C-alpha positions as semicolon CSV with decimal commas, in nm:
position;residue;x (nm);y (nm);z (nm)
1;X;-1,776;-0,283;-0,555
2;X;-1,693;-0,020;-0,293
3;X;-1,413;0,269;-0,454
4;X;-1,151;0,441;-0,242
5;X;-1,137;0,823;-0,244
6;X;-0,859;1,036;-0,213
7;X;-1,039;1,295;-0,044
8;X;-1,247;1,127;0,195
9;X;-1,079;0,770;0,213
10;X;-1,457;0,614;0,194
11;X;-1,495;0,261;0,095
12;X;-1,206;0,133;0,087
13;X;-1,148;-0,221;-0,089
14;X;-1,224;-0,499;0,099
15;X;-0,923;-0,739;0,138
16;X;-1,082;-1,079;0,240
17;X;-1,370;-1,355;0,182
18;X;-1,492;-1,618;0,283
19;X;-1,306;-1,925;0,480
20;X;-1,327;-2,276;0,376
21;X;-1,351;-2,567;0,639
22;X;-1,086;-2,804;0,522
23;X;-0,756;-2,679;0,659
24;X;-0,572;-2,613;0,305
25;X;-0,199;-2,677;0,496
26;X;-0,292;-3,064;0,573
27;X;0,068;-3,197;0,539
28;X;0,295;-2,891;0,585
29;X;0,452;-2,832;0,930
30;X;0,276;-2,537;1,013
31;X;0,474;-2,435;1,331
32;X;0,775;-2,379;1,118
33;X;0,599;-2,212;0,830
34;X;0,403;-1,940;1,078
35;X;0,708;-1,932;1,338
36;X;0,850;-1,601;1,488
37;X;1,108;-1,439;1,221
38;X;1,492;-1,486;1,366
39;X;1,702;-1,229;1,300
40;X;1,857;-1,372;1,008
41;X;1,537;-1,389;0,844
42;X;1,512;-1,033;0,871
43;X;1,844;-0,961;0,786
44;X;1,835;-1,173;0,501
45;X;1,507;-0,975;0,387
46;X;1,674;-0,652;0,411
47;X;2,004;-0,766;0,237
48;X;1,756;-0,885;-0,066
49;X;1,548;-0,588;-0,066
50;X;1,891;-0,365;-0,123
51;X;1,974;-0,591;-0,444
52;X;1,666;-0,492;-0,623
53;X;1,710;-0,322;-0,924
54;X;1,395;-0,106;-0,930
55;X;1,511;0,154;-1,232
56;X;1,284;0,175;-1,455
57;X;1,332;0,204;-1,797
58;X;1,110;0,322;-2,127
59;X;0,938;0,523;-1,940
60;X;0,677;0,719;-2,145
61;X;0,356;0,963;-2,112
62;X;0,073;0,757;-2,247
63;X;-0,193;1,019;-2,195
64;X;-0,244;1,412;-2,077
65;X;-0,533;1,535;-2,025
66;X;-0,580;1,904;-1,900
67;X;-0,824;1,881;-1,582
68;X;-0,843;2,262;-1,586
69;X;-0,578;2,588;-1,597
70;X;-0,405;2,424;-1,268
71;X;-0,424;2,086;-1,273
72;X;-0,274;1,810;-1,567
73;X;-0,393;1,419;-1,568
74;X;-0,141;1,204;-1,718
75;X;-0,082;0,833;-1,744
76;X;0,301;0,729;-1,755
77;X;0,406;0,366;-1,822
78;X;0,799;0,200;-1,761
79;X;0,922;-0,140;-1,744
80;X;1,061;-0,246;-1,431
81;X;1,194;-0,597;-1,313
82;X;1,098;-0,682;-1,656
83;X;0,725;-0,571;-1,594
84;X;0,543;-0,325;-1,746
85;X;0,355;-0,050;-1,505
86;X;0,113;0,196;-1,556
87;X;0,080;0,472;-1,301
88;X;-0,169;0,793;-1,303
89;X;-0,020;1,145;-1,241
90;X;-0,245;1,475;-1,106
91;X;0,016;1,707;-1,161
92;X;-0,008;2,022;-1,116
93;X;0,108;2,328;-1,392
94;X;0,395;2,443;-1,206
95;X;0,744;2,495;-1,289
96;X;0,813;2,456;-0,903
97;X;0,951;2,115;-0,802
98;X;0,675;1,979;-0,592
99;X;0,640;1,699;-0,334
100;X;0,508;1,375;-0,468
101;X;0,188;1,210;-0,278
102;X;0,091;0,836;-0,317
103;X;-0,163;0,696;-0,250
104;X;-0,185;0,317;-0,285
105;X;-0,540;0,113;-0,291
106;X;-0,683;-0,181;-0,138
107;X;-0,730;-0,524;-0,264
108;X;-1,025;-0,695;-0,401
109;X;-0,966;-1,114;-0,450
110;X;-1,249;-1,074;-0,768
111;X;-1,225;-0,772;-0,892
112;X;-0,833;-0,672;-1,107
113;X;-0,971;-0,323;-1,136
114;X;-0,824;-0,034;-0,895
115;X;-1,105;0,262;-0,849
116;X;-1,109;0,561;-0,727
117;X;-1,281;0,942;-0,681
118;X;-1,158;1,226;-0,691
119;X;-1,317;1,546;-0,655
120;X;-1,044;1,858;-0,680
121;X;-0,943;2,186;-0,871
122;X;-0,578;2,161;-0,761
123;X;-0,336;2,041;-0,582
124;X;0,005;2,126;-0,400
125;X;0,140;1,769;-0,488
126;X;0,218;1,539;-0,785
127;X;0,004;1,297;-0,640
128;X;0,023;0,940;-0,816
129;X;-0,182;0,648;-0,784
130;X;-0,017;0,364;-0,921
131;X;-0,162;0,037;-1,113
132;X;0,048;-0,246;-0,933
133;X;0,074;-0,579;-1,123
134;X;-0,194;-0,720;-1,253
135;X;-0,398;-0,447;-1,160
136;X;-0,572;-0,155;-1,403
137;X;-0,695;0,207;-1,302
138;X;-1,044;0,329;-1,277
139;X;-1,036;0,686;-1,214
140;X;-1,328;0,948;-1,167
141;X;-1,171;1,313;-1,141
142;X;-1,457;1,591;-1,124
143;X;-1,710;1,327;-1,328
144;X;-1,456;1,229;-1,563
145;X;-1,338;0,856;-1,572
146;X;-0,979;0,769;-1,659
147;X;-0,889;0,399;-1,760
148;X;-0,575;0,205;-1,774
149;X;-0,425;-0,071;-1,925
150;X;-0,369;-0,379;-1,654
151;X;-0,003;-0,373;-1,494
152;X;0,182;-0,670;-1,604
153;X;0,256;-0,916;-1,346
154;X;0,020;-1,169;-1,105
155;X;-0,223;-1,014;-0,833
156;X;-0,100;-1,252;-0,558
157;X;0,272;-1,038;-0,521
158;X;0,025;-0,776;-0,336
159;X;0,249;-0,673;-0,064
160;X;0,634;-0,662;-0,102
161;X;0,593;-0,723;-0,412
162;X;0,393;-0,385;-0,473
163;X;0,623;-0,232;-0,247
164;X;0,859;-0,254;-0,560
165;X;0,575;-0,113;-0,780
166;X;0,552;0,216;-0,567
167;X;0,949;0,219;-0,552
168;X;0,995;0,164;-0,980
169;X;0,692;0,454;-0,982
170;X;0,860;0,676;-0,760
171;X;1,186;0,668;-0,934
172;X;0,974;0,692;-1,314
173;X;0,796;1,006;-1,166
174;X;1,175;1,162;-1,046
175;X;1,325;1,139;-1,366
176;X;1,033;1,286;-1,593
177;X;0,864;1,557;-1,351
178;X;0,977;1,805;-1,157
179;X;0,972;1,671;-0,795
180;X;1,081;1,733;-0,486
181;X;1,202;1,365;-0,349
182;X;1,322;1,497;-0,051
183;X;0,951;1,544;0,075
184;X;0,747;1,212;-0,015
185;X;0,437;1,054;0,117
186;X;0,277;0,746;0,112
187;X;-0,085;0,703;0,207
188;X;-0,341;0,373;0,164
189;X;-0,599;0,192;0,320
190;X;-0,648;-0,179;0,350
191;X;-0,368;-0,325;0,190
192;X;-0,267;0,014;0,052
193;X;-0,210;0,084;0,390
194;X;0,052;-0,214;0,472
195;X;0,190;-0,165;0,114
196;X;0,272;0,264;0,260
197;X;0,429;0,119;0,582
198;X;0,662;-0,105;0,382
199;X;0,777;0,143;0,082
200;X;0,844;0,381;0,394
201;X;1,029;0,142;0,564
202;X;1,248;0,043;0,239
203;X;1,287;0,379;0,065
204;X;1,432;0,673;0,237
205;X;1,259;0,947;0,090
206;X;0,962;0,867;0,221
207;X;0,944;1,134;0,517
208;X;0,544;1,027;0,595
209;X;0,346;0,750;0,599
210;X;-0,020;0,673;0,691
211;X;-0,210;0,332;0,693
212;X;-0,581;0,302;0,757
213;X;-0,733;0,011;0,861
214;X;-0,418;-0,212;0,747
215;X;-0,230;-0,567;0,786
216;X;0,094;-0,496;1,024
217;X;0,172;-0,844;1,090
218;X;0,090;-1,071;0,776
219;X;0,270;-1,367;0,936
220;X;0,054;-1,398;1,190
221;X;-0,263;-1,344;1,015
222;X;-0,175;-1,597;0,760
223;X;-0,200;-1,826;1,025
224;X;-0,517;-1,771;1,182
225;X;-0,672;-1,735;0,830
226;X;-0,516;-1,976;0,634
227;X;-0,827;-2,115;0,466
228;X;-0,906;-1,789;0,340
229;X;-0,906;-1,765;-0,030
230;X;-0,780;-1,440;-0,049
231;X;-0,471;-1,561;0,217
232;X;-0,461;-1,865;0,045
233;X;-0,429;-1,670;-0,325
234;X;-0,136;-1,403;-0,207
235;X;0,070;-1,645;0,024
236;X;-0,044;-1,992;0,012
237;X;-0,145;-2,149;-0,300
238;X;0,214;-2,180;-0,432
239;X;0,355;-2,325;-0,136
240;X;0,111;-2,593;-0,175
241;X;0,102;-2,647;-0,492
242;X;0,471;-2,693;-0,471
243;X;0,591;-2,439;-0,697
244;X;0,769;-2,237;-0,407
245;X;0,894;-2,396;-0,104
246;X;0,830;-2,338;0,310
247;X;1,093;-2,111;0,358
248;X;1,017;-1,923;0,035
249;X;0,715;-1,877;0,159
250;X;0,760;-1,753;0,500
251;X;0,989;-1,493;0,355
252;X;0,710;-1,365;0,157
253;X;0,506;-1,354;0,426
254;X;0,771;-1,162;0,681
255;X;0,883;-0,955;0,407
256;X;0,535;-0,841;0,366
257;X;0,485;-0,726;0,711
258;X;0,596;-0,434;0,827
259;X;0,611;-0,468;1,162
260;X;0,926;-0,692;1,181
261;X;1,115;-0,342;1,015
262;X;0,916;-0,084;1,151
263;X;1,282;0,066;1,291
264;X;1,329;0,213;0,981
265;X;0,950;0,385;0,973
266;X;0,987;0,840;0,935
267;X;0,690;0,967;1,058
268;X;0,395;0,724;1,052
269;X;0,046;0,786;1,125
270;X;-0,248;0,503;1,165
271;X;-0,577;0,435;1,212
272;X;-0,811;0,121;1,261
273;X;-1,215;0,116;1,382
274;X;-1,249;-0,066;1,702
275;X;-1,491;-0,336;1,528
276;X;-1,280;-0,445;1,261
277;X;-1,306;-0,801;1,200
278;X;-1,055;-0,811;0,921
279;X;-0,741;-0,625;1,051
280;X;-0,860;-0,587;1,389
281;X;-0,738;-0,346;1,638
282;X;-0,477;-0,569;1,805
283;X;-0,283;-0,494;1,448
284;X;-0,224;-0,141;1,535
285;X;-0,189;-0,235;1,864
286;X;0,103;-0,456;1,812
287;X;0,275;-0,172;1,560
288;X;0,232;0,122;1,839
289;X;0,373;-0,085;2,118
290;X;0,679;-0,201;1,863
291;X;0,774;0,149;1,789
292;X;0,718;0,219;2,155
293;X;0,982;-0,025;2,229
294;X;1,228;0,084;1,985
295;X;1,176;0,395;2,185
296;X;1,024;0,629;1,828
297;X;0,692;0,619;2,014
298;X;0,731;1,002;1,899
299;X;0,744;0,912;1,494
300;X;0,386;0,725;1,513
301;X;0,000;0,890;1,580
302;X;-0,235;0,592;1,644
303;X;-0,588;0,692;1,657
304;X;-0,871;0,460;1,741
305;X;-1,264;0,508;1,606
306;X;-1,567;0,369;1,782
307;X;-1,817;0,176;1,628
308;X;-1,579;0,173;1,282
309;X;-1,566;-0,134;1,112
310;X;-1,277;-0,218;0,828
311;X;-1,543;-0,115;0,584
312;X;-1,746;0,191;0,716
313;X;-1,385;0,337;0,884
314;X;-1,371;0,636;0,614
315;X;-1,737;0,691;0,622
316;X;-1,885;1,023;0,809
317;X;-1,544;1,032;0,952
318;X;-1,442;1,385;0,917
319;X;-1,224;1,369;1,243
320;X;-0,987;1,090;1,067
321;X;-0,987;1,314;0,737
322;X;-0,855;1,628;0,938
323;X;-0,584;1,436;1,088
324;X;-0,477;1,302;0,813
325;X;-0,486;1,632;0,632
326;X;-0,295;1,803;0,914
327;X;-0,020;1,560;0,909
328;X;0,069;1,536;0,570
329;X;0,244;1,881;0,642
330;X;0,357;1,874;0,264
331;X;0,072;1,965;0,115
């Protein structure tokens, strides 16, 4: 399996498989499951996602380990919306609040496990990556692996629903380190990337975002791929199986797309590879353009790479690396 690094964002998880034939919606009215989102939709969203209680509670320091003179690993867990999370912490031995750096992984439809690389002496952020339900950590700092236990909660809540993950971290990680949570940022590829766009859209003090190679419109994609199993497995399965209904559905979908609230996006930066076949190009397209008509064309860098697919687009790309290490301005 392919393992996302924090350093050079290289293989990052794949997101989707293969498609069956047999159209999996036979029965369901599909133009008013996949329609445009009215307003009250959205408003409805919005006036739900304010309700949430995402305190967390019980929070404790599971591990520490000392990486070197500089640099602490720890792994927290809390409860949250009756859940409980695990998260991993580089934090750095400071007594200086710091600003806190996310970074949020991909999706894989077989595989539970979240990896990742890491090769560093120290840092000038608490920088977290999170285990988001149903999910468990696999990290490699400097040669050393780090597990975790598995999140509680179901794998198919993969968007908004780890949207309130990252929040419930964010607010563990305020109460029992020193941070600065005026100055947060929220970086992921893949889905990690649609999952940034949407805490930064919901929370307020996230002041940067940056999605690579990411979902902006999961409505519509749902549609065109909705014999996908992996489609199928984070938006579709319970509608047809009757456990949830149509409009349940679609507000899973909307809510999980973060184009339809991108008013609210700080400063945003994006990236996809020009030969992307599974969030192709017209995705940050149709994100760019939105901002551009909200006129906050100035809060959003899009940057295009030739020849990059969805799973080569953080290979050998040193270019994308120095942007994104330029505009995370925090660090």
């Amino acid at each position: 399996m392919s393992k996302a690094s924090i350093l050079t964002l290289s293989g990052l998880i794949i997101l989707f498989c293969s498609c069956k034939k047999k159209d999996s919606l036979a029965g369901i009215d599909k133009n008013a499951l996949f329609a445009s989102p009215t307003a009250s939709e959205l408003k409805a969203i919005e006036i739900d996602w304010d309700k949430r209680d995402l305190t967390p509670t019980n929070i404790n320091i599971e591990q520490t380990h000392a990486i070197n003179s500089q640099l602490d690993y720890k792994l927290i867990s809390f409860y949250a919306s009756g859940y409980k999370q695990y998260a991993a912490i580089l934090l750095p031995v400071t007594t200086t609040p710091l600003p806190i750096w996310f970074y949020v992984a991909g999706f894989s439809l077989n595989d539970p496990v979240s990896y990742q690389k890491i090769k560093t002496s120290k840092l000038n952020a608490i920088y977290v990556i999170p285990a988001l339900k149903g999910q468990s950590l696999n990290i490699t700092i400097n040669d050393t692996t780090y597990k975790s236990p598995v999140s509680m909660g179901t794998r198919n809540d993969a968007f908004d629903g780890a949207a309130d993950d990252i929040i419930s971290t964010l607010n563990a990680v305020a109460t029992i380190f020193k941070a600065d949570t005026s100055k947060v940022m929220v970086q992921g590829g893949s889905r990690g990337g649609t999952v940034a766009l949407l805490v930064a859209e919901r929370d307020k003090r996230v002041k940067l975002s940056v999605g690579v190679a990411f979902a902006s419109d999961l409505l519509a994609l749902t549609a065109s791929h909705r014999n996908d199993q992996t489609y199928r497995f984070q938006f579709l399965d319970a509608l047809i199986n009757g456990s949830i209904s149509l409009t349940e559905a679609r507000k899973k979908m909307i809510a999980s797309s973060p184009i339809y609230f991108c008013k609210h996006l700080h400063k945003t930066q994006i990236h996809f590879g020009d030969k992307d076949d599974i969030t192709p190009l017209t995705q940050g397209q149709m994100l760019f353009n939105a901002m551009k008509d909200l006129g906050k064309e100035d809060s959003i860098e899009f940057y295009i790479y030739k020849g990059k697919s969805h799973q080569d687009i953080g290979d050998n790309n040193p270019e994308m690396q120095e942007r994104i290490r330029k505009f995370l301005t925090f660090l």
